[in-house]
Short mmCIF file of C-alpha atoms and ligand atoms in Angstrom, two decimals:
data_model
loop_
_atom_site.label_atom_id
_atom_site.label_comp_id
_atom_site.label_asym_id
_atom_site.label_seq_id
_atom_site.Cartn_x
_atom_site.Cartn_y
_atom_site.Cartn_z
CA MET A 1 -14.88 -28.95 -6.98
CA PRO A 2 -15.97 -25.79 -5.19
CA LYS A 3 -14.83 -22.45 -6.41
CA VAL A 4 -12.10 -21.10 -4.14
CA LYS A 5 -11.21 -17.45 -4.45
CA GLU A 6 -8.09 -15.99 -2.96
CA ASN A 7 -6.12 -12.85 -2.87
CA CYS A 8 -5.83 -11.14 0.48
CA GLY A 9 -3.24 -9.16 2.39
CA VAL A 10 -0.92 -10.46 5.09
CA VAL A 11 1.22 -8.93 7.81
CA GLY A 12 3.66 -10.07 10.50
CA ILE A 13 4.98 -7.71 13.20
CA TYR A 14 7.65 -8.29 15.85
CA SER A 15 8.82 -5.77 18.44
CA LEU A 16 12.31 -6.39 19.81
CA SER A 17 11.61 -3.82 22.53
CA GLY A 18 8.65 -5.86 23.79
CA LYS A 19 5.99 -3.31 22.84
CA ASN A 20 2.41 -4.53 22.46
CA VAL A 21 2.06 -4.57 18.65
CA VAL A 22 -1.62 -5.59 18.43
CA PRO A 23 -2.71 -1.94 17.90
CA MET A 24 -0.21 -1.81 15.03
CA VAL A 25 -1.80 -4.82 13.34
CA PHE A 26 -5.15 -2.98 13.26
CA ASP A 27 -3.51 -0.05 11.45
CA ALA A 28 -1.62 -2.34 9.07
CA LEU A 29 -4.75 -4.32 8.18
CA ARG A 30 -6.73 -1.14 7.59
CA ALA A 31 -4.02 -0.09 5.12
CA LEU A 32 -4.38 -3.47 3.37
CA GLN A 33 -8.19 -3.35 3.25
CA HIS A 34 -8.21 -2.80 -0.53
CA ARG A 35 -6.77 -6.35 -0.86
CA GLY A 36 -9.73 -7.96 0.88
CA GLN A 37 -13.04 -6.64 2.12
CA GLU A 38 -14.75 -9.79 3.41
CA ALA A 39 -13.10 -10.75 6.66
CA TRP A 40 -10.04 -10.02 8.77
CA GLY A 41 -8.16 -11.55 11.64
CA PHE A 42 -4.95 -11.72 13.62
CA ALA A 43 -3.10 -14.21 15.82
CA VAL A 44 -0.72 -13.98 18.76
CA PRO A 45 1.11 -16.94 20.33
CA ASN A 46 -0.76 -19.42 22.55
CA LYS A 47 -4.24 -18.10 21.81
CA PRO A 48 -6.83 -19.04 19.19
CA PRO A 49 -6.81 -16.56 16.27
CA PHE A 50 -9.20 -13.61 16.45
CA LYS A 51 -11.41 -13.31 13.33
CA LYS A 52 -14.24 -11.07 12.17
CA VAL A 53 -16.38 -10.77 9.06
CA GLY A 54 -16.50 -7.32 7.39
CA LEU A 55 -14.16 -4.36 7.29
CA VAL A 56 -11.47 -3.81 9.93
CA SER A 57 -12.80 -0.31 10.66
CA HIS A 58 -16.21 -1.72 11.61
CA SER A 59 -14.62 -3.04 14.80
CA SER A 60 -12.72 0.11 15.74
CA SER A 61 -14.82 0.72 18.87
CA GLU A 62 -13.51 -2.60 20.24
CA PHE A 63 -9.84 -2.10 19.32
CA LYS A 64 -8.75 -0.93 22.78
CA LYS A 65 -10.34 -3.89 24.54
CA ILE A 66 -9.07 -6.43 22.00
CA ALA A 67 -5.54 -4.96 22.11
CA GLN A 68 -5.44 -5.37 25.92
CA GLU A 69 -6.85 -8.88 25.83
CA TYR A 70 -4.40 -10.08 23.14
CA ALA A 71 -1.41 -7.92 24.18
CA SER A 72 1.75 -9.34 22.58
CA PRO A 73 5.10 -8.18 21.14
CA CYS A 74 4.47 -10.31 18.06
CA VAL A 75 1.45 -10.78 15.83
CA ILE A 76 0.36 -11.82 12.35
CA GLY A 77 -2.75 -10.57 10.54
CA HIS A 78 -4.82 -11.09 7.43
CA VAL A 79 -7.53 -9.41 5.34
CA ARG A 80 -9.52 -11.78 3.19
CA TYR A 81 -10.87 -11.64 -0.33
CA SER A 82 -12.30 -15.09 -0.64
CA THR A 83 -15.53 -16.95 -0.45
CA MET A 84 -17.28 -20.19 -1.12
CA GLY A 85 -20.61 -18.47 -0.79
CA THR A 86 -21.07 -20.00 2.67
CA SER A 87 -19.73 -18.88 6.02
CA THR A 88 -16.81 -16.57 5.33
CA LEU A 89 -15.82 -16.55 9.03
CA ALA A 90 -15.14 -20.30 8.94
CA ASN A 91 -12.57 -19.73 6.20
CA ALA A 92 -11.23 -16.44 7.57
CA GLN A 93 -7.59 -16.36 8.59
CA PRO A 94 -5.19 -16.76 10.34
CA LEU A 95 -5.69 -20.52 10.64
CA LYS A 96 -4.11 -22.53 13.43
CA VAL A 97 -2.52 -25.96 12.93
CA LYS A 98 -0.95 -27.36 16.11
CA ASP A 99 1.38 -24.63 17.42
CA LEU A 100 1.53 -22.64 14.16
CA CYS A 101 -0.86 -19.95 12.90
CA VAL A 102 -0.75 -19.07 9.23
CA ALA A 103 -1.97 -16.20 7.05
CA HIS A 104 -1.79 -16.61 3.27
CA ASN A 105 -1.99 -14.38 0.20
CA GLY A 106 -2.18 -16.34 -3.03
CA THR A 107 -3.68 -19.52 -4.41
CA ILE A 108 -2.58 -23.10 -3.99
CA ALA A 109 -3.96 -24.53 -7.22
CA ASN A 110 -3.33 -28.20 -6.35
CA ALA A 111 -4.75 -28.17 -2.82
CA GLN A 112 -6.64 -31.43 -3.32
CA GLU A 113 -3.46 -33.29 -4.36
CA LEU A 114 -1.52 -31.69 -1.52
CA SER A 115 -4.22 -32.77 0.88
CA ASN A 116 -3.50 -36.42 -0.05
CA LEU A 117 -0.05 -35.93 1.49
CA VAL A 118 -1.66 -35.05 4.82
CA GLY A 119 -4.26 -37.78 4.82
CA GLY A 120 -6.73 -36.19 2.39
CA CYS A 121 -9.06 -35.13 5.19
CA SER A 122 -8.87 -31.35 5.26
CA PHE A 123 -9.82 -30.49 1.67
CA THR A 124 -13.46 -31.28 1.15
CA PRO A 125 -16.15 -29.42 -0.77
CA GLN A 126 -17.45 -28.18 2.57
CA ASN A 127 -14.08 -27.00 3.80
CA ALA A 128 -12.14 -25.86 0.76
CA SER A 129 -9.23 -24.03 2.32
CA ASP A 130 -6.02 -24.33 0.33
CA THR A 131 -4.27 -22.44 3.13
CA LEU A 132 -5.25 -25.06 5.71
CA VAL A 133 -3.95 -27.87 3.50
CA ALA A 134 -0.63 -26.05 2.92
CA ALA A 135 -0.32 -25.33 6.66
CA GLU A 136 -1.03 -28.95 7.59
CA ARG A 137 1.57 -30.18 5.12
CA LEU A 138 4.07 -27.59 6.35
CA VAL A 139 3.59 -28.56 9.99
CA SER A 140 4.11 -32.22 9.13
CA LEU A 141 7.27 -31.35 7.15
CA ILE A 142 8.59 -29.23 10.05
CA SER A 143 8.11 -32.13 12.45
CA GLU A 144 9.96 -34.46 9.99
CA ASN A 145 12.77 -32.02 9.15
CA GLY A 146 13.08 -29.89 12.26
CA GLU A 147 13.08 -26.44 10.68
CA MET A 148 10.89 -24.09 8.67
CA GLY A 149 13.42 -23.38 5.87
CA LYS A 150 13.95 -27.05 5.08
CA ALA A 151 10.19 -27.71 5.25
CA LEU A 152 9.47 -24.86 2.80
CA SER A 153 12.18 -26.05 0.41
CA ILE A 154 10.31 -29.38 0.18
CA LEU A 155 6.82 -27.86 0.16
CA LYS A 156 7.68 -25.51 -2.74
CA ASN A 157 8.21 -28.55 -4.97
CA GLU A 158 4.88 -30.07 -3.95
CA MET A 159 2.75 -26.94 -4.28
CA VAL A 160 1.49 -25.37 -7.52
CA GLY A 161 0.49 -21.76 -7.12
CA SER A 162 1.44 -18.47 -5.56
CA TYR A 163 1.98 -17.69 -1.93
CA CYS A 164 3.08 -15.09 0.51
CA PHE A 165 2.77 -16.50 4.01
CA THR A 166 3.15 -15.05 7.45
CA PHE A 167 3.34 -17.51 10.35
CA ILE A 168 3.45 -17.16 14.11
CA SER A 169 4.47 -19.99 16.42
CA ASP A 170 3.65 -20.56 20.05
CA ASP A 171 7.35 -20.09 20.85
CA ASN A 172 6.98 -16.39 19.93
CA SER A 173 8.57 -16.39 16.47
CA VAL A 174 7.15 -14.67 13.40
CA TYR A 175 8.03 -15.99 9.93
CA ALA A 176 7.35 -14.60 6.46
CA ALA A 177 7.89 -16.44 3.16
CA ARG A 178 7.46 -15.30 -0.44
CA ASP A 179 7.00 -17.74 -3.30
CA PRO A 180 10.03 -18.44 -5.53
CA LYS A 181 8.77 -16.41 -8.52
CA GLY A 182 7.36 -13.50 -6.51
CA PHE A 183 3.83 -13.65 -7.94
CA ARG A 184 2.43 -11.81 -4.96
CA PRO A 185 4.17 -8.82 -3.34
CA MET A 186 5.84 -8.70 0.05
CA VAL A 187 7.98 -6.04 1.74
CA LEU A 188 9.99 -5.56 4.91
CA GLY A 189 9.90 -2.45 7.10
CA HIS A 190 11.40 -1.34 10.41
CA LYS A 191 10.31 1.16 13.03
CA GLU A 192 13.36 2.46 14.77
CA SER A 193 11.67 4.18 17.73
CA ASP A 194 10.58 0.86 19.25
CA ASP A 195 12.79 -1.53 17.26
CA THR A 196 9.84 -3.20 15.54
CA TYR A 197 9.92 -5.14 12.27
CA ILE A 198 6.97 -5.47 9.91
CA VAL A 199 6.71 -7.88 6.96
CA THR A 200 3.62 -7.34 4.85
CA SER A 201 1.98 -7.51 1.42
CA GLU A 202 2.36 -3.81 0.65
CA SER A 203 4.37 -0.84 1.82
CA ALA A 204 1.09 1.06 2.43
CA ALA A 205 0.90 -0.99 5.66
CA VAL A 206 4.51 -0.12 6.55
CA THR A 207 3.65 3.57 6.20
CA ALA A 208 0.44 3.12 8.22
CA VAL A 209 2.39 1.95 11.28
CA ALA A 210 4.95 4.77 10.88
CA ALA A 211 7.75 2.35 10.00
CA THR A 212 10.30 2.79 7.21
CA LEU A 213 10.30 0.60 4.14
CA GLN A 214 13.55 -1.36 3.97
CA ARG A 215 13.15 -3.55 0.88
CA ASP A 216 11.10 -6.10 -1.02
CA VAL A 217 11.24 -9.59 0.41
CA THR A 218 13.17 -11.57 -2.21
CA PRO A 219 11.20 -14.30 -3.98
CA GLY A 220 12.12 -17.60 -2.31
CA GLU A 221 13.20 -15.86 0.91
CA LEU A 222 12.19 -16.89 4.42
CA ILE A 223 12.42 -14.24 7.14
CA LYS A 224 12.38 -15.15 10.82
CA LEU A 225 11.72 -12.56 13.53
CA SER A 226 12.39 -13.59 17.12
CA LYS A 227 14.23 -12.46 20.25
CA ASN A 228 17.40 -12.98 18.17
CA GLY A 229 16.28 -10.24 15.79
CA LEU A 230 15.89 -10.68 12.04
CA GLU A 231 17.26 -13.81 10.37
CA THR A 232 16.91 -14.61 6.71
CA GLU A 233 17.53 -17.59 4.43
CA LYS A 234 16.62 -18.74 0.91
CA PHE A 235 14.39 -21.77 0.45
CA SER A 236 14.56 -21.51 -3.36
CA ASP A 237 17.29 -20.49 -5.80
CA ASP A 238 14.85 -19.95 -8.69
CA LYS A 239 16.02 -16.83 -10.53
CA SER A 240 13.04 -16.42 -12.88
CA ARG A 241 10.36 -13.95 -11.80
CA ALA A 242 6.62 -13.62 -12.45
CA HIS A 243 5.50 -10.51 -10.57
CA CYS A 244 1.75 -10.07 -11.07
CA SER A 245 1.25 -7.25 -13.58
CA PHE A 246 -2.36 -6.79 -12.44
CA GLU A 247 -1.09 -5.43 -9.10
CA PHE A 248 0.33 -2.46 -11.03
CA THR A 249 -2.90 -1.48 -12.79
CA TYR A 250 -5.57 -2.48 -10.28
CA PHE A 251 -4.83 -4.37 -7.13
CA ALA A 252 -2.16 -2.54 -5.14
CA HIS A 253 -2.61 0.68 -3.17
CA PRO A 254 -1.41 3.75 -5.11
CA SER A 255 0.98 4.73 -2.31
CA SER A 256 2.73 1.35 -2.28
CA MET A 257 6.21 0.62 -3.55
CA MET A 258 6.46 -2.70 -5.40
CA GLU A 259 9.70 -4.14 -6.80
CA GLY A 260 11.15 -0.65 -6.35
CA HIS A 261 8.35 1.11 -8.28
CA ASN A 262 5.68 3.37 -6.81
CA ILE A 263 2.21 2.26 -7.89
CA TYR A 264 0.76 5.77 -8.38
CA VAL A 265 3.72 6.84 -10.52
CA SER A 266 3.54 3.55 -12.45
CA ARG A 267 -0.18 4.05 -13.17
CA LYS A 268 0.38 7.62 -14.30
CA ASN A 269 3.14 6.40 -16.63
CA ILE A 270 0.86 3.66 -17.92
CA GLY A 271 -1.58 6.45 -18.85
CA ARG A 272 1.20 8.35 -20.62
CA PHE A 273 2.21 5.24 -22.56
CA MET A 274 -1.46 4.63 -23.46
CA ALA A 275 -1.52 8.12 -24.95
CA LYS A 276 1.39 7.16 -27.20
CA LYS A 277 -0.36 3.95 -28.22
CA PHE A 278 -3.83 5.52 -28.65
CA PRO A 279 -3.54 9.28 -29.22
CA ILE A 280 -7.26 10.15 -29.53
CA LYS A 281 -6.79 13.66 -30.83
CA ASP A 282 -10.45 14.75 -31.12
CA ALA A 283 -11.21 13.96 -27.44
CA ASP A 284 -12.83 16.76 -25.42
CA LEU A 285 -12.29 15.20 -22.07
CA VAL A 286 -10.55 12.33 -20.25
CA ILE A 287 -12.32 10.76 -17.27
CA PRO A 288 -11.35 7.82 -15.04
CA VAL A 289 -13.59 5.02 -13.87
CA PRO A 290 -13.11 5.53 -10.12
CA ASP A 291 -10.91 4.80 -8.30
CA SER A 292 -7.87 2.80 -9.50
CA ALA A 293 -7.83 4.24 -13.03
CA ARG A 294 -7.51 7.86 -11.83
CA PRO A 295 -3.69 8.23 -12.07
CA ALA A 296 -3.64 6.59 -15.53
CA ALA A 297 -6.38 8.93 -16.76
CA LEU A 298 -4.41 11.90 -15.45
CA GLY A 299 -1.23 10.64 -17.17
CA TYR A 300 -3.11 10.08 -20.43
CA ALA A 301 -4.67 13.57 -20.35
CA GLN A 302 -1.39 15.29 -19.49
CA GLU A 303 0.54 13.49 -22.21
CA LEU A 304 -2.06 14.39 -24.84
CA GLY A 305 -2.83 17.90 -23.54
CA VAL A 306 -6.56 17.11 -23.17
CA SER A 307 -8.69 18.18 -20.18
CA PHE A 308 -8.95 15.74 -17.29
CA ASP A 309 -12.11 15.76 -15.22
CA GLU A 310 -14.19 13.65 -12.86
CA GLY A 311 -17.15 12.62 -14.98
CA LEU A 312 -18.06 9.64 -12.84
CA LEU A 313 -18.34 9.69 -9.08
CA LYS A 314 -18.67 6.83 -6.62
CA ASP A 315 -21.39 7.19 -4.03
CA ARG A 316 -19.51 6.99 -0.73
CA TYR A 317 -22.65 6.79 1.39
CA SER A 318 -24.53 3.73 0.13
CA LYS A 319 -23.72 0.51 1.95
CA LYS A 320 -21.51 -0.98 -0.76
CA GLY A 321 -20.71 2.27 -2.58
CA PRO A 322 -17.18 2.86 -1.22
CA LEU A 323 -16.06 -0.75 -1.82
CA ARG A 324 -14.11 -2.18 -4.77
CA SER A 325 -16.45 -4.03 -7.09
CA PHE A 326 -14.03 -6.51 -8.69
CA ILE A 327 -13.12 -8.20 -5.44
CA GLU A 328 -16.70 -8.49 -4.20
CA PRO A 329 -17.59 -12.19 -4.39
CA HIS A 330 -21.23 -11.89 -5.42
CA GLN A 331 -22.44 -10.57 -8.76
CA SER A 332 -25.36 -8.77 -7.05
CA ASP A 333 -22.89 -6.79 -4.88
CA ARG A 334 -20.73 -5.92 -7.89
CA VAL A 335 -23.82 -4.67 -9.72
CA GLU A 336 -24.84 -2.67 -6.63
CA ILE A 337 -21.42 -0.98 -6.41
CA ASN A 338 -21.39 -0.10 -10.12
CA ARG A 339 -24.98 1.17 -9.96
CA TRP A 340 -23.67 3.82 -7.59
CA ILE A 341 -21.04 5.14 -9.95
CA ILE A 342 -22.91 8.23 -11.06
CA PRO A 343 -22.12 10.38 -14.12
CA ILE A 344 -22.08 14.18 -13.96
CA SER A 345 -24.14 15.31 -16.96
CA GLU A 346 -22.83 18.87 -16.87
CA ILE A 347 -19.31 17.56 -17.48
CA ILE A 348 -20.20 14.85 -20.00
CA ARG A 349 -22.98 16.30 -22.16
CA ASP A 350 -22.24 16.80 -25.89
CA ARG A 351 -18.59 15.89 -25.49
CA HIS A 352 -16.30 13.18 -26.85
CA VAL A 353 -15.28 11.46 -23.65
CA VAL A 354 -12.26 9.15 -23.29
CA VAL A 355 -12.99 6.81 -20.40
CA ILE A 356 -9.95 5.16 -18.81
CA ASP A 357 -10.41 1.94 -16.84
CA ASP A 358 -7.87 -0.38 -15.23
CA SER A 359 -9.27 -3.66 -16.59
CA LEU A 360 -12.18 -5.21 -18.40
CA VAL A 361 -13.10 -8.61 -17.01
CA ARG A 362 -16.72 -9.65 -17.51
CA GLY A 363 -17.71 -6.39 -19.20
CA THR A 364 -20.85 -6.00 -17.06
CA SER A 365 -19.62 -2.95 -15.16
CA SER A 366 -18.25 -1.33 -18.35
CA LYS A 367 -21.61 -1.83 -20.04
CA ALA A 368 -23.46 -0.22 -17.12
CA ILE A 369 -21.05 2.74 -17.03
CA ILE A 370 -21.25 3.32 -20.79
CA LYS A 371 -25.05 3.23 -20.65
CA ALA A 372 -25.02 5.79 -17.82
CA LEU A 373 -22.65 8.04 -19.80
CA ARG A 374 -24.92 7.86 -22.85
CA ARG A 375 -27.90 8.78 -20.68
CA ALA A 376 -25.85 11.69 -19.34
CA GLY A 377 -25.56 13.01 -22.92
CA ALA A 378 -22.04 11.99 -24.06
CA LYS A 379 -21.64 12.71 -27.78
CA LYS A 380 -19.01 10.02 -28.37
CA ILE A 381 -17.35 7.54 -26.01
CA SER A 382 -13.89 6.02 -26.42
CA MET A 383 -12.72 3.57 -23.80
CA LEU A 384 -9.11 2.68 -23.02
CA ILE A 385 -8.20 -0.23 -20.77
CA THR A 386 -4.82 0.04 -19.08
CA TYR A 387 -4.55 -3.77 -18.70
CA PRO A 388 -4.24 -6.08 -21.73
CA GLN A 389 -7.15 -8.31 -22.80
CA ILE A 390 -7.96 -10.80 -20.06
CA ASN A 391 -8.51 -14.11 -21.86
CA TYR A 392 -7.62 -16.79 -19.31
CA PRO A 393 -8.22 -17.54 -15.63
CA CYS A 394 -5.58 -16.75 -13.03
CA TYR A 395 -4.34 -19.55 -10.78
CA ALA A 396 -1.89 -17.35 -8.92
CA GLY A 397 -4.08 -15.34 -6.62
CA ILE A 398 -6.58 -13.15 -8.48
CA ASP A 399 -10.12 -14.35 -8.93
CA PHE A 400 -10.98 -13.97 -12.58
CA PRO A 401 -14.06 -15.92 -13.58
CA SER A 402 -14.00 -19.02 -15.77
CA GLN A 403 -13.34 -18.38 -19.46
CA GLU A 404 -17.00 -18.45 -20.46
CA GLU A 405 -17.76 -15.52 -18.19
CA LEU A 406 -15.00 -13.31 -19.58
CA ALA A 407 -15.98 -10.56 -22.03
CA THR A 408 -13.31 -11.92 -24.39
CA PHE A 409 -14.72 -15.48 -24.53
CA THR A 410 -14.79 -16.67 -28.15
CA ASN A 411 -16.56 -19.99 -27.57
CA GLY A 412 -13.82 -21.92 -29.35
CA LYS A 413 -13.77 -19.67 -32.41
CA GLU A 414 -10.28 -18.70 -33.64
CA MET A 415 -10.10 -14.90 -33.42
CA THR A 416 -7.30 -12.37 -33.59
CA THR A 417 -6.71 -9.90 -30.76
CA GLU A 418 -8.22 -7.16 -32.96
CA GLU A 419 -11.33 -9.24 -33.66
CA ILE A 420 -11.80 -9.93 -29.96
CA THR A 421 -11.44 -6.21 -29.22
CA GLU A 422 -14.12 -5.46 -31.82
CA MET A 423 -16.43 -8.10 -30.31
CA VAL A 424 -16.03 -6.60 -26.83
CA ARG A 425 -16.42 -3.04 -28.19
CA LYS A 426 -19.79 -3.92 -29.65
CA SER A 427 -20.94 -5.75 -26.55
CA ILE A 428 -20.18 -2.87 -24.17
CA GLY A 429 -21.46 -0.25 -26.61
CA VAL A 430 -18.51 2.15 -27.03
CA ASP A 431 -17.47 3.97 -30.20
CA PHE A 432 -13.83 2.97 -29.78
CA LEU A 433 -12.13 0.44 -27.50
CA GLY A 434 -8.38 0.12 -26.99
CA TYR A 435 -6.51 -2.31 -24.73
CA ASN A 436 -2.98 -1.90 -23.44
CA ASP A 437 -0.45 -4.61 -24.31
CA ALA A 438 2.06 -6.38 -22.09
CA GLU A 439 5.13 -4.73 -23.60
CA ASN A 440 3.69 -1.23 -23.23
CA LEU A 441 2.60 -1.89 -19.64
CA ALA A 442 5.97 -3.30 -18.58
CA ASP A 443 7.83 -0.41 -20.27
CA ALA A 444 5.58 2.12 -18.53
CA VAL A 445 6.27 0.56 -15.11
CA GLY A 446 9.97 0.26 -15.95
CA MET A 447 10.29 -3.51 -15.44
CA PRO A 448 11.47 -6.17 -17.89
CA LYS A 449 8.40 -7.80 -19.41
CA ASP A 450 9.76 -11.28 -18.72
CA SER A 451 9.96 -10.51 -14.98
CA MET A 452 6.19 -9.98 -14.87
CA CYS A 453 3.28 -12.41 -15.09
CA PHE A 454 0.81 -11.82 -17.93
CA THR A 455 -0.67 -15.32 -17.96
CA CYS A 456 -4.30 -14.14 -17.75
CA SER A 457 -3.68 -12.32 -21.01
CA SER A 458 -1.31 -14.68 -22.84
CA GLY A 459 -2.52 -18.08 -21.61
CA ASN A 460 1.11 -19.12 -21.09
CA TYR A 461 1.12 -20.95 -17.74
CA ASP A 462 4.83 -21.92 -17.85
CA SER A 463 5.69 -19.80 -14.81
CA LEU A 464 3.23 -21.87 -12.76
CA GLY A 465 4.55 -25.07 -14.29
CA ILE A 466 1.16 -26.19 -15.63
CA LYS A 467 -0.21 -26.63 -19.15
CA PRO A 468 -3.95 -26.44 -18.76
CA ASP A 469 -6.41 -27.53 -21.40
CA PHE A 470 -9.66 -26.05 -20.22
CA THR A 471 -12.52 -23.69 -20.42
CA LYS A 472 -13.27 -23.73 -16.72
CA ARG A 473 -11.15 -23.12 -13.65
CA GLU A 474 -12.55 -26.33 -12.13
CA GLN A 475 -11.29 -28.31 -15.11
CA VAL A 476 -7.79 -26.93 -14.70
CA LYS A 477 -7.70 -27.87 -11.05
CA ALA A 478 -8.82 -31.38 -11.90
CA LYS A 479 -5.89 -31.72 -14.33
CA ILE A 480 -3.10 -30.45 -12.13
S1 SF4 B 501 -2.43 -14.52 -14.21
FE1 SF4 B 501 -2.80 -12.29 -14.29
S2 SF4 B 501 -3.79 -11.79 -12.33
FE2 SF4 B 501 -2.83 -13.82 -12.11
S3 SF4 B 501 -0.80 -13.47 -11.23
FE3 SF4 B 501 -0.58 -13.51 -13.47
S4 SF4 B 501 -0.82 -11.36 -14.08
FE4 SF4 B 501 -1.59 -11.53 -12.01
#
């Protein structure tokens, strides 16, 4: 089975005043760029979707022409973080199935099984798009049942995974649906000046189009935007929630509001709570690994009364330098990005530095950063990770590697959390290593722990409804 990676950002926009909203989709997708750096696209009714590889901003010189050519009062869009190592444009979204275009954020873990319900032809090793399979099944359910809500209420029982979808149909309707447990985020905004609605992965995109955030889309909710305005219905009554906790430490934009909590404020609080858990009193300096860990490092330093400084800087001018390393699909690109995180010796030298990072996945980037800090003359290095130990793969939308590639992999040996921490500490070469825990993270954000997903840390896949027995992602998929 090929390795399918998904996260992405989605958007759907509908102007009741008839304004051409294609320029707005460019702005919204730029604001979602941190959710996917590989490809982007949008779709309007009765035209094939427009798709491009690379960053949205790389096409800015063509925006005016494209906006005229595709002029429409309704649009959906997508930024992609996904690859099979082959042509990313072929798998870029939106995808069109009959008269419906679809953009998807999440992972359908049982795409192969789902594909059997639509003839088994669309999911092949050469064309591994879980979104296409879900869209094909949805279209067939709509034709059997007559409406989107009913079709989704059936599809939700057939699909295993996480999903936020936006759809656009050739009859000029935009739909948005959020999975019943709310793994991935989705919000609704409105721009009063031209009576335009926007449904999107993050409120950063609502702000980017000068609209006002109205609310989170409720898990299990379907929103329809058409000439009749906004209509909403539930396709699931599931009350349990599994909001991805990783969004709060790494994935989401700091300006975004998620489940009523601002991400920047949450990260700063996570730093404060880390200071209570790990008060490293002899620290001279607190520095973040740029960029997502910055607010947490500031919160940690303020809580402890230790100096905060920028001891590591990202090179903004190299080709890959400004990008986010974790969501780059190829190891060589991740290495390239981390190679251009440069320490400032004058800040670091002869000091006990507390380095704050948002996660520790494979450990390769941490190792490289610690080595660079040692070369820069650090006297002692303590590292604090604002996310708990990542021990298991995610099947709900974030591409963690298979277990063997994780820094925490024990190769079948029974080990306590403390022993695993010690193993990772030695392997990355720090003097002290401390991980956050789920309770502390949830308390810092201000959400009940049981409303958040921590599966990649705990290995409890109940919220997805699967009980995997695996070491590899491919093995889990084969068992579902
Ligand atoms: S397994 Fe981890 S990364 Fe995946 S949805 Fe749950 S918390 Fe997020």
